[in-house]
Short mmCIF file of N, CA and C in Angstrom, two decimals:
data_model
loop_
_atom_site.label_atom_id
_atom_site.label_comp_id
_atom_site.label_asym_id
_atom_site.label_seq_id
_atom_site.Cartn_x
_atom_site.Cartn_y
_atom_site.Cartn_z
N MET A 1 -114.83 46.32 11.56
CA MET A 1 -115.50 45.33 12.23
C MET A 1 -115.67 45.34 13.49
N PRO A 2 -116.55 45.90 14.28
CA PRO A 2 -116.21 45.81 15.88
C PRO A 2 -116.31 44.03 16.21
N LEU A 3 -115.79 44.30 17.19
CA LEU A 3 -115.86 42.61 18.15
C LEU A 3 -117.26 42.54 18.89
N PRO A 4 -117.77 41.32 18.74
CA PRO A 4 -119.08 41.06 19.65
C PRO A 4 -118.40 41.22 21.24
N LEU A 5 -119.86 41.77 21.96
CA LEU A 5 -119.32 42.60 23.24
C LEU A 5 -118.81 41.62 24.34
N ASP A 6 -118.98 39.79 23.62
CA ASP A 6 -118.71 39.02 24.87
C ASP A 6 -117.08 38.70 24.41
N ASP A 7 -116.28 39.28 23.59
CA ASP A 7 -115.05 39.18 23.14
C ASP A 7 -114.47 40.25 23.91
N GLN A 8 -114.88 41.27 23.66
CA GLN A 8 -114.21 42.80 24.26
C GLN A 8 -113.27 42.44 25.26
N PRO A 9 -113.45 41.98 26.75
CA PRO A 9 -112.95 41.90 28.10
C PRO A 9 -111.75 41.00 27.72
N HIS A 10 -111.68 39.78 27.00
CA HIS A 10 -110.93 38.69 26.88
C HIS A 10 -109.85 39.26 26.18
N THR A 11 -110.43 40.20 24.92
CA THR A 11 -109.23 41.05 24.27
C THR A 11 -108.35 41.78 24.57
N PHE A 12 -108.90 42.89 25.67
CA PHE A 12 -108.45 43.79 26.09
C PHE A 12 -107.64 43.18 27.57
N ARG A 13 -107.44 42.60 27.89
CA ARG A 13 -107.05 41.62 28.71
C ARG A 13 -105.81 40.64 28.18
N LYS A 14 -105.84 40.44 26.85
CA LYS A 14 -104.61 39.84 26.40
C LYS A 14 -103.82 41.25 25.57
N THR A 15 -104.40 42.20 25.16
CA THR A 15 -103.80 43.36 25.13
C THR A 15 -102.59 43.87 26.17
N VAL A 16 -103.75 43.99 27.42
CA VAL A 16 -102.57 44.41 28.46
C VAL A 16 -101.71 43.44 28.76
N ALA A 17 -101.67 42.35 28.70
CA ALA A 17 -100.77 41.42 29.32
C ALA A 17 -99.64 41.28 28.13
N THR A 18 -99.93 41.42 26.73
CA THR A 18 -98.81 41.76 25.94
C THR A 18 -97.89 42.52 26.60
N LEU A 19 -98.77 43.62 26.39
CA LEU A 19 -97.99 45.00 26.40
C LEU A 19 -97.09 44.96 27.85
N ILE A 20 -97.71 44.56 28.98
CA ILE A 20 -96.89 44.67 29.91
C ILE A 20 -95.57 43.56 29.79
N LYS A 21 -95.72 42.60 29.04
CA LYS A 21 -94.80 41.48 29.07
C LYS A 21 -93.65 42.30 28.02
N GLU A 22 -94.08 42.94 27.25
CA GLU A 22 -93.19 43.45 26.20
C GLU A 22 -92.07 44.48 26.90
N LYS A 23 -92.86 45.26 28.03
CA LYS A 23 -92.23 46.64 28.50
C LYS A 23 -91.60 45.86 29.89
N ILE A 24 -92.07 44.74 30.51
CA ILE A 24 -91.45 44.75 31.94
C ILE A 24 -91.18 42.83 31.64
N ASP A 25 -92.22 42.08 32.19
CA ASP A 25 -92.05 40.67 31.76
C ASP A 25 -93.40 39.95 32.15
N THR A 26 -93.38 38.49 31.79
CA THR A 26 -94.89 38.05 32.00
C THR A 26 -95.17 37.77 33.27
N LYS A 27 -94.18 37.76 34.29
CA LYS A 27 -94.59 37.69 35.37
C LYS A 27 -95.22 38.98 36.47
N SER A 28 -95.13 40.26 35.92
CA SER A 28 -95.77 41.33 35.96
C SER A 28 -96.94 41.03 35.65
N ALA A 29 -97.31 40.53 34.21
CA ALA A 29 -98.40 40.56 33.31
C ALA A 29 -99.37 39.68 34.06
N ALA A 30 -98.91 38.37 34.56
CA ALA A 30 -99.72 37.54 35.62
C ALA A 30 -100.06 38.11 36.63
N ALA A 31 -99.50 38.84 37.09
CA ALA A 31 -99.63 39.88 38.69
C ALA A 31 -101.08 40.72 38.14
N GLN A 32 -100.95 41.39 37.10
CA GLN A 32 -101.87 42.63 36.87
C GLN A 32 -103.04 41.88 36.65
N LEU A 33 -103.20 40.71 35.93
CA LEU A 33 -104.37 39.95 35.07
C LEU A 33 -105.06 38.99 36.77
N GLY A 34 -104.10 39.19 37.92
CA GLY A 34 -104.61 38.30 39.00
C GLY A 34 -104.61 36.65 38.69
N HIS A 35 -103.71 36.29 37.75
CA HIS A 35 -102.99 34.93 37.52
C HIS A 35 -102.35 34.42 38.71
N SER A 36 -102.39 33.50 39.21
CA SER A 36 -101.49 32.84 39.99
C SER A 36 -100.34 31.95 39.80
N SER A 37 -100.28 31.83 38.25
CA SER A 37 -99.58 31.37 37.57
C SER A 37 -99.26 32.11 36.49
N GLU A 38 -97.56 32.40 35.93
CA GLU A 38 -97.04 32.73 34.86
C GLU A 38 -97.76 31.86 33.36
N GLU A 39 -97.87 30.53 33.82
CA GLU A 39 -97.72 29.78 32.67
C GLU A 39 -99.36 29.94 32.05
N VAL A 40 -100.33 30.24 33.35
CA VAL A 40 -102.05 30.60 32.54
C VAL A 40 -101.63 31.74 31.49
N THR A 41 -100.61 32.69 32.01
CA THR A 41 -100.74 33.90 31.07
C THR A 41 -100.20 33.81 30.08
N ASP A 42 -98.82 33.24 29.97
CA ASP A 42 -98.12 32.63 28.76
C ASP A 42 -98.90 32.10 27.70
N THR A 43 -99.41 30.91 28.06
CA THR A 43 -100.20 30.09 27.44
C THR A 43 -101.79 30.88 26.70
N TYR A 44 -102.66 31.63 27.87
CA TYR A 44 -103.66 31.95 27.06
C TYR A 44 -103.59 33.69 26.77
N TYR A 45 -102.76 34.49 27.14
CA TYR A 45 -102.80 35.93 26.90
C TYR A 45 -101.60 36.33 26.06
N ILE A 46 -100.61 35.70 26.37
CA ILE A 46 -99.33 36.12 25.41
C ILE A 46 -99.62 35.72 23.99
N PRO A 47 -99.34 36.41 23.09
CA PRO A 47 -99.55 35.68 21.70
C PRO A 47 -98.13 35.27 21.44
N LYS A 48 -98.03 34.13 20.25
CA LYS A 48 -97.07 33.76 20.13
C LYS A 48 -96.61 33.87 18.84
N PRO A 49 -95.22 34.15 18.03
CA PRO A 49 -94.91 34.52 16.87
C PRO A 49 -95.95 33.69 15.92
N VAL A 50 -96.31 33.84 14.94
CA VAL A 50 -96.84 33.23 13.81
C VAL A 50 -95.75 32.59 12.63
N GLN A 51 -94.72 33.34 12.90
CA GLN A 51 -93.52 32.47 11.92
C GLN A 51 -92.21 32.47 12.50
N ALA A 52 -91.50 31.99 11.95
CA ALA A 52 -89.84 31.69 12.32
C ALA A 52 -89.39 32.90 11.85
N PRO A 53 -88.57 33.69 12.93
CA PRO A 53 -87.68 34.91 12.54
C PRO A 53 -87.12 34.54 11.11
N ASP A 54 -86.74 35.94 10.61
CA ASP A 54 -86.03 35.48 9.20
C ASP A 54 -84.63 35.05 9.66
N VAL A 55 -84.23 34.01 8.85
CA VAL A 55 -82.85 33.44 8.86
C VAL A 55 -82.38 33.31 7.38
N SER A 56 -83.15 34.20 6.48
CA SER A 56 -82.44 33.91 4.84
C SER A 56 -81.32 34.41 4.94
N GLY A 57 -80.73 35.41 5.61
CA GLY A 57 -79.59 36.22 5.41
C GLY A 57 -78.63 34.96 5.68
N ILE A 58 -78.75 34.23 6.74
CA ILE A 58 -77.64 32.98 7.18
C ILE A 58 -77.73 31.96 5.95
N LEU A 59 -78.65 31.53 5.71
CA LEU A 59 -79.01 30.30 4.77
C LEU A 59 -78.57 31.02 3.27
N GLU A 60 -78.56 32.19 2.89
CA GLU A 60 -77.95 32.60 2.05
C GLU A 60 -76.12 32.39 1.81
N ARG A 61 -75.76 32.79 2.99
CA ARG A 61 -74.47 32.57 3.20
C ARG A 61 -74.06 31.13 3.29
N LEU A 62 -74.33 30.16 3.45
CA LEU A 62 -74.33 29.01 3.69
C LEU A 62 -74.34 28.50 2.34
N GLY A 63 -75.40 28.64 1.47
CA GLY A 63 -75.10 28.78 0.17
C GLY A 63 -74.15 29.08 -1.05
N SER A 64 -73.53 30.27 -0.37
CA SER A 64 -72.33 30.87 -1.13
C SER A 64 -71.27 30.83 -0.27
N HIS A 65 -71.11 29.77 0.20
CA HIS A 65 -69.94 29.63 0.85
C HIS A 65 -68.40 29.28 0.26
N PRO A 66 -67.38 29.76 0.39
CA PRO A 66 -66.16 29.74 -0.72
C PRO A 66 -66.05 28.55 -0.68
N SER A 67 -65.96 27.39 0.27
CA SER A 67 -65.31 26.00 -0.03
C SER A 67 -66.35 25.28 -0.92
N ASN A 68 -67.41 26.16 -1.17
CA ASN A 68 -68.58 25.32 -2.21
C ASN A 68 -68.43 25.90 -3.66
N GLN A 69 -67.64 26.77 -3.95
CA GLN A 69 -67.08 27.74 -5.41
C GLN A 69 -66.25 27.46 -5.75
N GLY A 70 -65.72 26.93 -7.17
CA GLY A 70 -64.72 26.60 -7.67
C GLY A 70 -63.98 25.14 -7.43
N SER A 71 -64.68 24.52 -6.77
CA SER A 71 -63.89 23.04 -6.31
C SER A 71 -64.24 22.30 -7.48
N SER A 72 -63.48 21.40 -7.84
CA SER A 72 -63.85 20.25 -8.80
C SER A 72 -64.62 19.08 -8.12
N PRO A 73 -65.43 18.46 -9.04
CA PRO A 73 -66.20 17.70 -8.80
C PRO A 73 -65.64 16.27 -7.57
N GLY A 74 -66.16 16.00 -6.59
CA GLY A 74 -65.35 15.13 -5.59
C GLY A 74 -64.15 15.86 -4.44
N GLU A 75 -64.08 17.21 -5.16
CA GLU A 75 -62.84 17.58 -3.67
C GLU A 75 -63.31 17.77 -2.04
N ASN A 76 -64.79 18.25 -2.38
CA ASN A 76 -65.09 18.48 -0.85
C ASN A 76 -66.05 17.23 -0.39
N ASP A 77 -65.95 16.11 -0.94
CA ASP A 77 -67.05 15.18 -0.89
C ASP A 77 -66.87 14.69 0.94
N ALA A 78 -66.00 14.89 1.71
CA ALA A 78 -66.14 14.25 2.65
C ALA A 78 -66.94 15.37 3.59
N HIS A 79 -66.75 16.48 3.33
CA HIS A 79 -67.73 17.58 3.90
C HIS A 79 -69.20 17.55 3.62
N ARG A 80 -69.59 17.05 2.76
CA ARG A 80 -71.25 16.78 2.48
C ARG A 80 -72.11 15.87 2.79
#
């Protein structure tokens, strides 16, 4: 489905800003778009991650820490 004509220039500018930021930096993206501040570029043109990074491996290791396995009740209460 094509974008409405009035959305296309902004979408193109966001794409350009994102690509330049990924390859170089936000300062270069702001300069390309003619922004006087990186803040405008970062706030309105650079997409933010929609989800947190996958840290499930770290959390799983916490759940299977050797000190939590095989201890009798109350043995590690000071660490809980």
